[in-house]
Amino acid sequence: MSTYPTTMRALMLINRVKSFAQPDLESCFEVQEVPVPALEADQVLVKVACSPINPSNLSQLKGQYGDFGKMPLPQFTGGEGSGTVVAAGESAYAQSLVGKRVGTVAQPAGMWAEYVAVSATACIPLTDETTFEDGASCFVNPLTVVAFVEIALAKSAKTIVHTAGASALGKMLLRHAKNNGVKVIAVVRRQEQANALKDIGAEYVVDTSSDDWQNQLEKLATELEATLAFDAVCGTTAGAVLSAMPANSEIFVYGSLSGEGVSGVSPRDLVFLNKKVSGFWLVKYLGQRGAGMVEMVDSVAKSLTSTFRTKIRVSYPLGQAAAALQDYVNDMGNDKVAFKPFS
Ligand SMILES: NC(=O)c1ccc[n+]([C@@H]2O[C@H](COP(=O)([O-])OP(=O)(O)OC[C@H]3O[C@@H](n4cnc5c(N)ncnc54)[C@H](OP(=O)(O)O)[C@@H]3O)[C@@H](O)[C@H]2O)c1
């Protein structure tokens, strides 16, 4: 039987972040000694090994994601990660996970801590060959990628246009879409990213730093019948991408890395060419998807070292929050930065 302490170190947000470049960023965070959470019947206690920084965490720390801006401070931090189940509530399924290495997600937050209480059904047991680093990003991005390809297949789309194409999610999408016979046109903002994607086998990449990028995208989207796009950038990129796509195309906005709203959508595209702008949120998609969740999660668990692999380039202890966040923000496309609470 595992033993664990009654208190733990947790990285708490004590002041909302205004900008990740603010000189006093460190003053927004404090590592506090707090009680180890009590468990409900269907929960398990995970000793956290590794937890990445995701774009959604940046929005949460600024109070701009869901209800985070309304939640009182100090606030727990961190969304997904991996670790070992050291205790469980009374439910049989929760009990069955004790001692297992899992990837998981904390609701609404709490992974940047030594221990976290999570729902047993939000745990994906890791295979023996999956390291804690491989398993730390096993939920949000992989399931989103599975969803994107499911949407493409359901709509009989031959090709997906994907912005922020060099993101961790973008690299997974290239592999998973190919496995399912769907092509991807990756839209990136720097030549280095275009080169990096080509190095890992991307066939179609458009770099928005080129003056001619919209023409290049239009030519490719027409040739490859790309009628479906997923956009994580927003701003004028969303409208420009939709304009470059054929009639009857649909763009799903699923992030706002530019920090801007959707702009530049041409009324001609909407009115005469029957194009559409929609939204995608994984939580809502999974809620509506119905049967097959177990198979979906199982297929992700088996491919965390291949199709759904996320590389972690560096990890930090909880006490170096500002350094970790600035490192991530300054080089987001270069694999993930993570916290390891026991390092
Ligand atoms: N809606 C949902 O349910 C859902 C689910 C999962 C993920 N997401 C979203 O998916 C996106 C990717 O997540 P991730 O974890 O894969 O990200 P990541 O690995 O941290 O990579 C972020 C990427 O975005 C690029 N980027 C940042 N700011 C940009 C801007 N203003 N214009 C163009 N590109 C920009 C970066 O390029 P540089 O190297 O040039 O900085 C980098 O390639 C995020 O927006 C996240 O919120 C949404």
mmCIF file of C-alpha atoms and ligand atoms in Angstrom:
data_model
loop_
_atom_site.group_PDB
_atom_site.id
_atom_site.type_symbol
_atom_site.label_atom_id
_atom_site.label_comp_id
_atom_site.label_asym_id
_atom_site.label_seq_id
_atom_site.Cartn_x
_atom_site.Cartn_y
_atom_site.Cartn_z
ATOM 1 C CA MET A 1 0.000 0.000 0.000
ATOM 2 C CA SER A 2 1.371 3.413 -1.009
ATOM 3 C CA THR A 3 1.967 6.079 1.549
ATOM 4 C CA TYR A 4 1.807 9.765 0.855
ATOM 5 C CA PRO A 5 2.091 12.914 2.976
ATOM 6 C CA THR A 6 -0.762 15.053 4.285
ATOM 7 C CA THR A 7 0.619 18.245 2.759
ATOM 8 C CA MET A 8 2.295 18.977 -0.569
ATOM 9 C CA ARG A 9 3.999 21.726 -2.531
ATOM 10 C CA ALA A 10 1.782 23.337 -5.183
ATOM 11 C CA LEU A 11 2.473 26.169 -7.614
ATOM 12 C CA MET A 12 -0.227 28.748 -6.906
ATOM 13 C CA LEU A 13 -1.197 31.779 -8.993
ATOM 14 C CA ILE A 14 -1.370 34.670 -6.535
ATOM 15 C CA ASN A 15 -1.683 37.583 -9.016
ATOM 16 C CA ARG A 16 -3.084 37.321 -12.545
ATOM 17 C CA VAL A 17 -0.486 37.543 -15.277
ATOM 18 C CA LYS A 18 -0.775 40.657 -17.451
ATOM 19 C CA SER A 19 2.007 39.730 -19.863
ATOM 20 C CA PHE A 20 4.553 36.932 -19.919
ATOM 21 C CA ALA A 21 7.138 39.649 -20.635
ATOM 22 C CA GLN A 22 6.333 41.629 -17.460
ATOM 23 C CA PRO A 23 9.550 42.087 -15.445
ATOM 24 C CA ASP A 24 7.893 41.025 -12.167
ATOM 25 C CA LEU A 25 6.335 37.825 -13.586
ATOM 26 C CA GLU A 26 7.784 35.897 -10.612
ATOM 27 C CA SER A 27 5.519 37.914 -8.273
ATOM 28 C CA CYS A 28 2.443 36.254 -9.839
ATOM 29 C CA PHE A 29 3.425 32.838 -8.420
ATOM 30 C CA GLU A 30 4.185 31.213 -5.091
ATOM 31 C CA VAL A 31 4.992 27.617 -4.216
ATOM 32 C CA GLN A 32 2.747 26.989 -1.203
ATOM 33 C CA GLU A 33 2.490 24.092 1.244
ATOM 34 C CA VAL A 34 -1.172 23.019 0.973
ATOM 35 C CA PRO A 35 -3.167 19.939 2.086
ATOM 36 C CA VAL A 36 -3.020 16.908 -0.219
ATOM 37 C CA PRO A 37 -6.548 16.815 -1.715
ATOM 38 C CA ALA A 38 -9.174 14.470 -0.203
ATOM 39 C CA LEU A 39 -10.630 11.944 -2.642
ATOM 40 C CA GLU A 40 -14.188 11.401 -3.795
ATOM 41 C CA ALA A 41 -15.321 7.817 -4.540
ATOM 42 C CA ASP A 42 -14.510 7.986 -8.262
ATOM 43 C CA GLN A 43 -11.225 9.862 -7.895
ATOM 44 C CA VAL A 44 -7.582 8.824 -7.692
ATOM 45 C CA LEU A 45 -4.579 10.618 -6.235
ATOM 46 C CA VAL A 46 -1.731 10.970 -8.730
ATOM 47 C CA LYS A 47 1.863 11.651 -7.683
ATOM 48 C CA VAL A 48 2.807 14.024 -10.518
ATOM 49 C CA ALA A 49 5.900 13.228 -12.574
ATOM 50 C CA CYS A 50 5.680 15.596 -15.546
ATOM 51 C CA SER A 51 3.252 18.285 -16.724
ATOM 52 C CA PRO A 52 3.677 20.399 -19.866
ATOM 53 C CA ILE A 53 2.856 24.061 -20.401
ATOM 54 C CA ASN A 54 0.093 24.380 -23.010
ATOM 55 C CA PRO A 55 -1.273 27.512 -24.738
ATOM 56 C CA SER A 56 -4.505 27.084 -22.703
ATOM 57 C CA ASN A 57 -2.458 27.439 -19.490
ATOM 58 C CA LEU A 58 -1.222 30.844 -20.680
ATOM 59 C CA SER A 59 -4.814 32.032 -21.173
ATOM 60 C CA GLN A 60 -5.828 30.583 -17.790
ATOM 61 C CA LEU A 61 -3.028 32.413 -15.954
ATOM 62 C CA LYS A 62 -4.246 35.666 -17.533
ATOM 63 C CA GLY A 63 -7.842 34.886 -16.489
ATOM 64 C CA GLN A 64 -8.934 34.711 -20.149
ATOM 65 C CA TYR A 65 -9.985 31.041 -20.404
ATOM 66 C CA GLY A 66 -13.487 29.822 -19.466
ATOM 67 C CA ASP A 67 -14.312 30.861 -15.892
ATOM 68 C CA PHE A 68 -10.683 31.223 -14.761
ATOM 69 C CA GLY A 69 -10.959 35.036 -14.646
ATOM 70 C CA LYS A 70 -13.821 34.755 -12.119
ATOM 71 C CA MET A 71 -12.176 32.164 -9.852
ATOM 72 C CA PRO A 72 -10.685 33.546 -6.610
ATOM 73 C CA LEU A 73 -6.925 33.768 -6.066
ATOM 74 C CA PRO A 74 -4.748 32.021 -5.058
ATOM 75 C CA GLN A 75 -5.555 29.508 -7.803
ATOM 76 C CA PHE A 76 -4.170 26.041 -8.563
ATOM 77 C CA THR A 77 -2.315 25.816 -11.887
ATOM 78 C CA GLY A 78 -1.552 23.264 -14.625
ATOM 79 C CA GLY A 79 -3.892 21.147 -16.752
ATOM 80 C CA GLU A 80 -2.542 17.806 -17.906
ATOM 81 C CA GLY A 81 0.341 15.534 -17.067
ATOM 82 C CA SER A 82 1.522 12.103 -16.028
ATOM 83 C CA GLY A 83 2.359 10.311 -12.803
ATOM 84 C CA THR A 84 1.639 7.335 -10.572
ATOM 85 C CA VAL A 85 -1.672 6.589 -8.852
ATOM 86 C CA VAL A 86 -0.882 6.374 -5.125
ATOM 87 C CA ALA A 87 -4.415 6.225 -3.665
ATOM 88 C CA ALA A 88 -8.024 5.869 -4.805
ATOM 89 C CA GLY A 89 -11.603 6.505 -3.724
ATOM 90 C CA GLU A 90 -13.950 3.605 -3.016
ATOM 91 C CA SER A 91 -15.164 2.912 -6.582
ATOM 92 C CA ALA A 92 -13.939 -0.356 -8.059
ATOM 93 C CA TYR A 93 -12.551 1.338 -11.162
ATOM 94 C CA ALA A 94 -10.631 3.931 -9.138
ATOM 95 C CA GLN A 95 -9.221 1.133 -6.920
ATOM 96 C CA SER A 96 -8.095 -0.804 -10.015
ATOM 97 C CA LEU A 97 -5.749 2.038 -10.969
ATOM 98 C CA VAL A 98 -3.698 2.066 -7.728
ATOM 99 C CA GLY A 99 -0.008 1.618 -8.540
ATOM 100 C CA LYS A 100 -0.507 2.317 -12.262
ATOM 101 C CA ARG A 101 1.401 4.909 -14.261
ATOM 102 C CA VAL A 102 -1.120 7.179 -15.987
ATOM 103 C CA GLY A 103 -1.569 10.242 -18.133
ATOM 104 C CA THR A 104 -4.374 12.456 -16.901
ATOM 105 C CA VAL A 105 -6.026 15.844 -16.851
ATOM 106 C CA ALA A 106 -6.982 17.970 -13.808
ATOM 107 C CA GLN A 107 -10.310 19.804 -13.682
ATOM 108 C CA PRO A 108 -10.179 22.734 -13.652
ATOM 109 C CA ALA A 109 -6.464 22.817 -12.683
ATOM 110 C CA GLY A 110 -3.925 21.504 -10.182
ATOM 111 C CA MET A 111 -1.352 19.489 -12.113
ATOM 112 C CA TRP A 112 1.548 21.835 -11.254
ATOM 113 C CA ALA A 113 1.748 20.327 -7.794
ATOM 114 C CA GLU A 114 3.273 17.263 -6.176
ATOM 115 C CA TYR A 115 -0.098 15.463 -6.018
ATOM 116 C CA VAL A 116 -3.418 15.942 -7.794
ATOM 117 C CA ALA A 117 -6.878 14.408 -7.351
ATOM 118 C CA VAL A 118 -8.435 13.499 -10.699
ATOM 119 C CA SER A 119 -11.403 11.522 -11.919
ATOM 120 C CA ALA A 120 -10.475 7.854 -12.476
ATOM 121 C CA THR A 121 -12.151 8.028 -15.880
ATOM 122 C CA ALA A 122 -9.798 10.882 -16.821
ATOM 123 C CA CYS A 123 -6.765 8.577 -16.507
ATOM 124 C CA ILE A 124 -5.107 6.784 -19.411
ATOM 125 C CA PRO A 125 -2.877 3.914 -18.159
ATOM 126 C CA LEU A 126 0.552 4.169 -19.826
ATOM 127 C CA THR A 127 2.112 1.184 -21.556
ATOM 128 C CA ASP A 128 5.474 -0.056 -20.209
ATOM 129 C CA GLU A 129 7.417 1.567 -23.042
ATOM 130 C CA THR A 130 5.742 4.973 -22.537
ATOM 131 C CA THR A 131 7.855 7.259 -20.341
ATOM 132 C CA PHE A 132 6.300 9.899 -18.075
ATOM 133 C CA GLU A 133 7.481 12.523 -20.608
ATOM 134 C CA ASP A 134 5.751 10.667 -23.481
ATOM 135 C CA GLY A 135 2.581 10.359 -21.411
ATOM 136 C CA ALA A 136 2.445 13.932 -20.113
ATOM 137 C CA SER A 137 0.535 15.279 -23.157
ATOM 138 C CA CYS A 138 -1.698 12.277 -23.673
ATOM 139 C CA PHE A 139 -5.074 13.934 -23.438
ATOM 140 C CA VAL A 140 -5.754 17.344 -24.922
ATOM 141 C CA ASN A 141 -3.743 17.401 -28.144
ATOM 142 C CA PRO A 142 -4.043 13.710 -29.143
ATOM 143 C CA LEU A 143 -7.820 13.590 -28.649
ATOM 144 C CA THR A 144 -8.178 16.885 -30.543
ATOM 145 C CA VAL A 145 -6.184 15.432 -33.438
ATOM 146 C CA VAL A 146 -8.348 12.291 -33.436
ATOM 147 C CA ALA A 147 -11.416 14.559 -33.485
ATOM 148 C CA PHE A 148 -10.089 16.641 -36.411
ATOM 149 C CA VAL A 149 -9.562 13.521 -38.521
ATOM 150 C CA GLU A 150 -12.986 12.139 -37.510
ATOM 151 C CA ILE A 151 -14.560 15.423 -38.664
ATOM 152 C CA ALA A 152 -12.615 15.292 -41.942
ATOM 153 C CA LEU A 153 -13.725 11.713 -42.622
ATOM 154 C CA ALA A 154 -17.340 12.472 -41.692
ATOM 155 C CA LYS A 155 -17.347 15.408 -44.126
ATOM 156 C CA SER A 156 -15.489 13.432 -46.832
ATOM 157 C CA ALA A 157 -12.807 16.141 -46.844
ATOM 158 C CA LYS A 158 -9.704 15.020 -48.724
ATOM 159 C CA THR A 159 -7.385 17.651 -47.249
ATOM 160 C CA ILE A 160 -7.205 19.714 -44.053
ATOM 161 C CA VAL A 161 -5.643 23.189 -43.925
ATOM 162 C CA HIS A 162 -4.070 23.622 -40.476
ATOM 163 C CA THR A 163 -2.659 26.868 -39.069
ATOM 164 C CA ALA A 164 0.036 27.006 -36.367
ATOM 165 C CA GLY A 165 1.050 23.906 -38.300
ATOM 166 C CA ALA A 166 4.352 23.417 -36.467
ATOM 167 C CA SER A 167 2.723 23.178 -33.020
ATOM 168 C CA ALA A 168 2.971 19.927 -31.041
ATOM 169 C CA LEU A 169 -0.626 19.275 -32.110
ATOM 170 C CA GLY A 170 0.253 20.097 -35.727
ATOM 171 C CA LYS A 171 3.027 17.500 -35.808
ATOM 172 C CA MET A 172 0.651 14.836 -34.447
ATOM 173 C CA LEU A 173 -1.991 15.822 -36.992
ATOM 174 C CA LEU A 174 0.451 15.276 -39.875
ATOM 175 C CA ARG A 175 1.075 11.695 -38.722
ATOM 176 C CA HIS A 176 -2.493 10.742 -37.742
ATOM 177 C CA ALA A 177 -4.101 12.269 -40.851
ATOM 178 C CA LYS A 178 -1.623 10.444 -43.102
ATOM 179 C CA ASN A 179 -2.442 7.137 -41.360
ATOM 180 C CA ASN A 180 -6.092 7.785 -42.238
ATOM 181 C CA GLY A 181 -5.588 8.851 -45.855
ATOM 182 C CA VAL A 182 -6.228 12.563 -45.254
ATOM 183 C CA LYS A 183 -3.735 15.171 -46.522
ATOM 184 C CA VAL A 184 -2.663 18.219 -44.503
ATOM 185 C CA ILE A 185 -1.569 21.653 -45.730
ATOM 186 C CA ALA A 186 0.368 23.098 -42.769
ATOM 187 C CA VAL A 187 0.374 26.899 -42.526
ATOM 188 C CA VAL A 188 3.316 28.224 -40.466
ATOM 189 C CA ARG A 189 4.720 31.675 -39.808
ATOM 190 C CA ARG A 190 8.492 31.136 -40.155
ATOM 191 C CA GLN A 191 10.788 29.448 -42.671
ATOM 192 C CA GLU A 192 12.503 27.491 -39.841
ATOM 193 C CA GLN A 193 9.142 25.907 -39.012
ATOM 194 C CA ALA A 194 8.544 25.056 -42.674
ATOM 195 C CA ASN A 195 11.952 23.356 -42.808
ATOM 196 C CA ALA A 196 11.335 21.509 -39.536
ATOM 197 C CA LEU A 197 8.005 20.158 -40.807
ATOM 198 C CA LYS A 198 9.505 19.072 -44.133
ATOM 199 C CA ASP A 199 12.247 17.268 -42.170
ATOM 200 C CA ILE A 200 9.555 15.165 -40.477
ATOM 201 C CA GLY A 201 7.814 14.348 -43.754
ATOM 202 C CA ALA A 202 5.291 17.162 -44.306
ATOM 203 C CA GLU A 203 4.425 17.371 -48.017
ATOM 204 C CA TYR A 204 2.509 20.655 -48.151
ATOM 205 C CA VAL A 205 3.668 23.657 -46.123
ATOM 206 C CA VAL A 206 2.860 27.347 -46.643
ATOM 207 C CA ASP A 207 4.841 30.021 -44.800
ATOM 208 C CA THR A 208 2.877 33.229 -44.074
ATOM 209 C CA SER A 209 6.115 35.245 -43.932
ATOM 210 C CA SER A 210 6.288 34.867 -47.731
ATOM 211 C CA ASP A 211 4.568 37.736 -49.659
ATOM 212 C CA ASP A 212 2.929 35.236 -51.944
ATOM 213 C CA TRP A 213 1.571 32.868 -49.287
ATOM 214 C CA GLN A 214 -2.141 33.325 -50.039
ATOM 215 C CA ASN A 215 -1.622 32.498 -53.726
ATOM 216 C CA GLN A 216 0.446 29.442 -52.777
ATOM 217 C CA LEU A 217 -2.299 28.296 -50.387
ATOM 218 C CA GLU A 218 -5.056 28.910 -52.952
ATOM 219 C CA LYS A 219 -3.216 26.848 -55.567
ATOM 220 C CA LEU A 220 -2.631 23.941 -53.164
ATOM 221 C CA ALA A 221 -6.131 24.085 -51.644
ATOM 222 C CA THR A 222 -7.683 23.964 -55.125
ATOM 223 C CA GLU A 223 -5.471 21.116 -56.357
ATOM 224 C CA LEU A 224 -5.934 19.058 -53.167
ATOM 225 C CA GLU A 225 -9.626 19.922 -52.679
ATOM 226 C CA ALA A 226 -8.984 21.261 -49.195
ATOM 227 C CA THR A 227 -12.483 22.137 -47.988
ATOM 228 C CA LEU A 228 -11.828 21.907 -44.232
ATOM 229 C CA ALA A 229 -9.545 24.082 -42.089
ATOM 230 C CA PHE A 230 -8.673 24.193 -38.384
ATOM 231 C CA ASP A 231 -7.324 27.543 -37.222
ATOM 232 C CA ALA A 232 -5.554 28.169 -33.898
ATOM 233 C CA VAL A 233 -4.244 31.640 -34.799
ATOM 234 C CA CYS A 234 -7.319 33.838 -35.537
ATOM 235 C CA GLY A 235 -6.815 37.514 -36.441
ATOM 236 C CA THR A 236 -6.547 38.105 -40.183
ATOM 237 C CA THR A 237 -5.092 34.604 -40.721
ATOM 238 C CA ALA A 238 -8.544 32.994 -40.358
ATOM 239 C CA GLY A 239 -10.178 35.163 -43.038
ATOM 240 C CA ALA A 240 -7.194 34.917 -45.389
ATOM 241 C CA VAL A 241 -7.096 31.106 -45.103
ATOM 242 C CA LEU A 242 -10.853 30.810 -45.757
ATOM 243 C CA SER A 243 -10.542 33.095 -48.804
ATOM 244 C CA ALA A 244 -7.852 30.848 -50.254
ATOM 245 C CA MET A 245 -10.086 27.764 -49.992
ATOM 246 C CA PRO A 246 -12.641 26.483 -52.529
ATOM 247 C CA ALA A 247 -16.386 27.229 -52.397
ATOM 248 C CA ASN A 248 -18.322 25.337 -49.654
ATOM 249 C CA SER A 249 -15.273 25.201 -47.360
ATOM 250 C CA GLU A 250 -15.537 25.393 -43.559
ATOM 251 C CA ILE A 251 -12.985 26.751 -41.098
ATOM 252 C CA PHE A 252 -13.135 25.661 -37.439
ATOM 253 C CA VAL A 253 -11.536 28.147 -35.058
ATOM 254 C CA TYR A 254 -10.042 26.228 -32.107
ATOM 255 C CA GLY A 255 -7.499 28.635 -30.604
ATOM 256 C CA SER A 256 -6.472 32.275 -30.640
ATOM 257 C CA LEU A 257 -2.691 32.306 -30.490
ATOM 258 C CA SER A 258 -2.625 35.839 -31.975
ATOM 259 C CA GLY A 259 -4.794 37.015 -29.068
ATOM 260 C CA GLU A 260 -7.174 38.538 -31.638
ATOM 261 C CA GLY A 261 -10.705 37.760 -32.784
ATOM 262 C CA VAL A 262 -11.530 36.332 -36.207
ATOM 263 C CA SER A 263 -11.161 39.046 -38.851
ATOM 264 C CA GLY A 264 -10.857 39.506 -42.582
ATOM 265 C CA VAL A 265 -13.666 37.069 -43.428
ATOM 266 C CA SER A 266 -15.016 38.167 -46.793
ATOM 267 C CA PRO A 267 -18.812 38.563 -46.999
ATOM 268 C CA ARG A 268 -18.504 37.237 -50.593
ATOM 269 C CA ASP A 269 -17.111 33.971 -49.214
ATOM 270 C CA LEU A 270 -20.034 33.594 -46.806
ATOM 271 C CA VAL A 271 -22.841 34.825 -49.038
ATOM 272 C CA PHE A 272 -21.989 33.627 -52.539
ATOM 273 C CA LEU A 273 -19.482 30.825 -51.975
ATOM 274 C CA ASN A 274 -21.280 29.138 -49.056
ATOM 275 C CA LYS A 275 -18.174 29.080 -46.830
ATOM 276 C CA LYS A 276 -18.601 28.748 -43.055
ATOM 277 C CA VAL A 277 -16.802 29.797 -39.867
ATOM 278 C CA SER A 278 -17.405 27.451 -36.898
ATOM 279 C CA GLY A 279 -15.816 26.776 -33.502
ATOM 280 C CA PHE A 280 -14.244 23.636 -32.025
ATOM 281 C CA TRP A 281 -13.728 22.846 -28.334
ATOM 282 C CA LEU A 282 -12.589 19.336 -27.395
ATOM 283 C CA VAL A 283 -14.691 19.191 -24.221
ATOM 284 C CA LYS A 284 -17.875 19.932 -26.172
ATOM 285 C CA TYR A 285 -16.914 17.562 -28.994
ATOM 286 C CA LEU A 286 -16.315 14.647 -26.609
ATOM 287 C CA GLY A 287 -19.578 15.393 -24.793
ATOM 288 C CA GLN A 288 -21.519 15.174 -28.075
ATOM 289 C CA ARG A 289 -19.560 12.319 -29.619
ATOM 290 C CA GLY A 290 -21.264 9.501 -27.705
ATOM 291 C CA ALA A 291 -20.137 5.857 -27.997
ATOM 292 C CA GLY A 292 -16.573 4.794 -28.735
ATOM 293 C CA MET A 293 -14.690 6.915 -26.202
ATOM 294 C CA VAL A 294 -12.931 3.875 -24.703
ATOM 295 C CA GLU A 295 -11.614 2.803 -28.129
ATOM 296 C CA MET A 296 -10.565 6.396 -28.896
ATOM 297 C CA VAL A 297 -8.574 6.702 -25.667
ATOM 298 C CA ASP A 298 -7.140 3.207 -26.081
ATOM 299 C CA SER A 299 -5.811 3.955 -29.574
ATOM 300 C CA VAL A 300 -4.130 7.121 -28.269
ATOM 301 C CA ALA A 301 -2.552 5.227 -25.323
ATOM 302 C CA LYS A 302 -0.980 2.709 -27.704
ATOM 303 C CA SER A 303 0.579 5.405 -29.909
ATOM 304 C CA LEU A 304 2.027 7.866 -27.384
ATOM 305 C CA THR A 305 5.552 6.966 -28.469
ATOM 306 C CA SER A 306 4.758 7.219 -32.194
ATOM 307 C CA THR A 307 1.798 9.023 -33.823
ATOM 308 C CA PHE A 308 0.856 11.016 -30.704
ATOM 309 C CA ARG A 309 4.363 11.630 -29.427
ATOM 310 C CA THR A 310 5.121 15.026 -27.841
ATOM 311 C CA LYS A 311 8.749 15.899 -27.232
ATOM 312 C CA ILE A 312 9.681 17.735 -24.058
ATOM 313 C CA ARG A 313 12.768 19.853 -24.632
ATOM 314 C CA VAL A 314 13.340 21.005 -21.046
ATOM 315 C CA SER A 315 11.765 20.684 -17.616
ATOM 316 C CA TYR A 316 11.718 22.986 -14.578
ATOM 317 C CA PRO A 317 10.982 22.597 -10.856
ATOM 318 C CA LEU A 318 7.838 24.320 -9.485
ATOM 319 C CA GLY A 319 9.971 27.087 -7.931
ATOM 320 C CA GLN A 320 11.046 28.379 -11.362
ATOM 321 C CA ALA A 321 7.619 29.210 -12.801
ATOM 322 C CA ALA A 322 8.543 32.546 -14.395
ATOM 323 C CA ALA A 323 11.651 31.126 -16.076
ATOM 324 C CA ALA A 324 9.706 28.104 -17.365
ATOM 325 C CA LEU A 325 6.829 30.175 -18.753
ATOM 326 C CA GLN A 326 9.153 32.696 -20.431
ATOM 327 C CA ASP A 327 11.221 29.893 -21.933
ATOM 328 C CA TYR A 328 8.017 28.363 -23.399
ATOM 329 C CA VAL A 329 6.528 31.654 -24.663
ATOM 330 C CA ASN A 330 9.799 32.675 -26.331
ATOM 331 C CA ASP A 331 10.125 29.412 -28.292
ATOM 332 C CA MET A 332 6.697 27.763 -28.510
ATOM 333 C CA GLY A 333 7.303 25.870 -31.733
ATOM 334 C CA ASN A 334 10.388 24.113 -30.392
ATOM 335 C CA ASP A 335 8.766 21.232 -28.489
ATOM 336 C CA LYS A 336 7.324 21.477 -24.994
ATOM 337 C CA VAL A 337 8.509 22.931 -21.694
ATOM 338 C CA ALA A 338 7.291 21.012 -18.639
ATOM 339 C CA PHE A 339 7.245 21.075 -14.837
ATOM 340 C CA LYS A 340 8.595 18.158 -12.838
ATOM 341 C CA PRO A 341 7.408 18.819 -9.271
ATOM 342 C CA PHE A 342 9.863 16.419 -7.645
ATOM 343 C CA SER A 343 12.960 17.666 -9.514
HETATM 344 N N1 LIG B 1 -10.107 24.103 -28.794
HETATM 345 C C1 LIG B 1 -9.587 22.999 -28.277
HETATM 346 O O1 LIG B 1 -10.320 22.110 -27.791
HETATM 347 C C2 LIG B 1 -8.105 22.809 -28.254
HETATM 348 C C3 LIG B 1 -7.573 21.577 -27.852
HETATM 349 C C4 LIG B 1 -6.180 21.392 -27.913
HETATM 350 C C5 LIG B 1 -5.359 22.440 -28.329
HETATM 351 N N2 LIG B 1 -5.941 23.644 -28.667
HETATM 352 C C6 LIG B 1 -5.118 24.744 -29.197
HETATM 353 O O2 LIG B 1 -4.194 24.187 -30.112
HETATM 354 C C7 LIG B 1 -3.159 25.131 -30.317
HETATM 355 C C8 LIG B 1 -1.822 24.403 -30.388
HETATM 356 O O3 LIG B 1 -1.509 23.835 -29.103
HETATM 357 P P1 LIG B 1 -0.077 23.135 -28.857
HETATM 358 O O4 LIG B 1 -0.050 22.647 -27.452
HETATM 359 O O5 LIG B 1 0.168 22.177 -29.949
HETATM 360 O O6 LIG B 1 0.891 24.386 -29.035
HETATM 361 P P2 LIG B 1 2.497 24.475 -28.984
HETATM 362 O O7 LIG B 1 3.129 23.162 -29.262
HETATM 363 O O8 LIG B 1 2.872 25.194 -27.765
HETATM 364 O O9 LIG B 1 2.845 25.390 -30.238
HETATM 365 C C9 LIG B 1 2.319 26.663 -30.434
HETATM 366 C C10 LIG B 1 2.550 27.021 -31.907
HETATM 367 O O10 LIG B 1 1.817 28.195 -32.225
HETATM 368 C C11 LIG B 1 2.634 29.072 -32.963
HETATM 369 N N3 LIG B 1 2.194 30.435 -32.674
HETATM 370 C C12 LIG B 1 2.179 31.069 -31.477
HETATM 371 N N4 LIG B 1 1.686 32.310 -31.629
HETATM 372 C C13 LIG B 1 1.384 32.444 -32.938
HETATM 373 C C14 LIG B 1 0.835 33.508 -33.713
HETATM 374 N N5 LIG B 1 0.512 34.687 -33.170
HETATM 375 N N6 LIG B 1 0.684 33.312 -35.045
HETATM 376 C C15 LIG B 1 1.006 32.134 -35.620
HETATM 377 N N7 LIG B 1 1.532 31.083 -34.940
HETATM 378 C C16 LIG B 1 1.701 31.251 -33.612
HETATM 379 C C17 LIG B 1 4.034 28.810 -32.465
HETATM 380 O O11 LIG B 1 4.969 29.233 -33.412
HETATM 381 P P3 LIG B 1 6.347 29.998 -32.987
HETATM 382 O O12 LIG B 1 7.354 28.905 -32.841
HETATM 383 O O13 LIG B 1 6.606 30.873 -34.165
HETATM 384 O O14 LIG B 1 6.085 30.748 -31.725
HETATM 385 C C18 LIG B 1 4.004 27.284 -32.291
HETATM 386 O O15 LIG B 1 4.278 26.629 -33.489
HETATM 387 C C19 LIG B 1 -3.294 26.139 -29.183
HETATM 388 O O16 LIG B 1 -3.922 27.318 -29.655
HETATM 389 C C20 LIG B 1 -4.226 25.440 -28.203
HETATM 390 O O17 LIG B 1 -4.936 26.346 -27.382
HETATM 391 C C21 LIG B 1 -7.281 23.843 -28.633
#
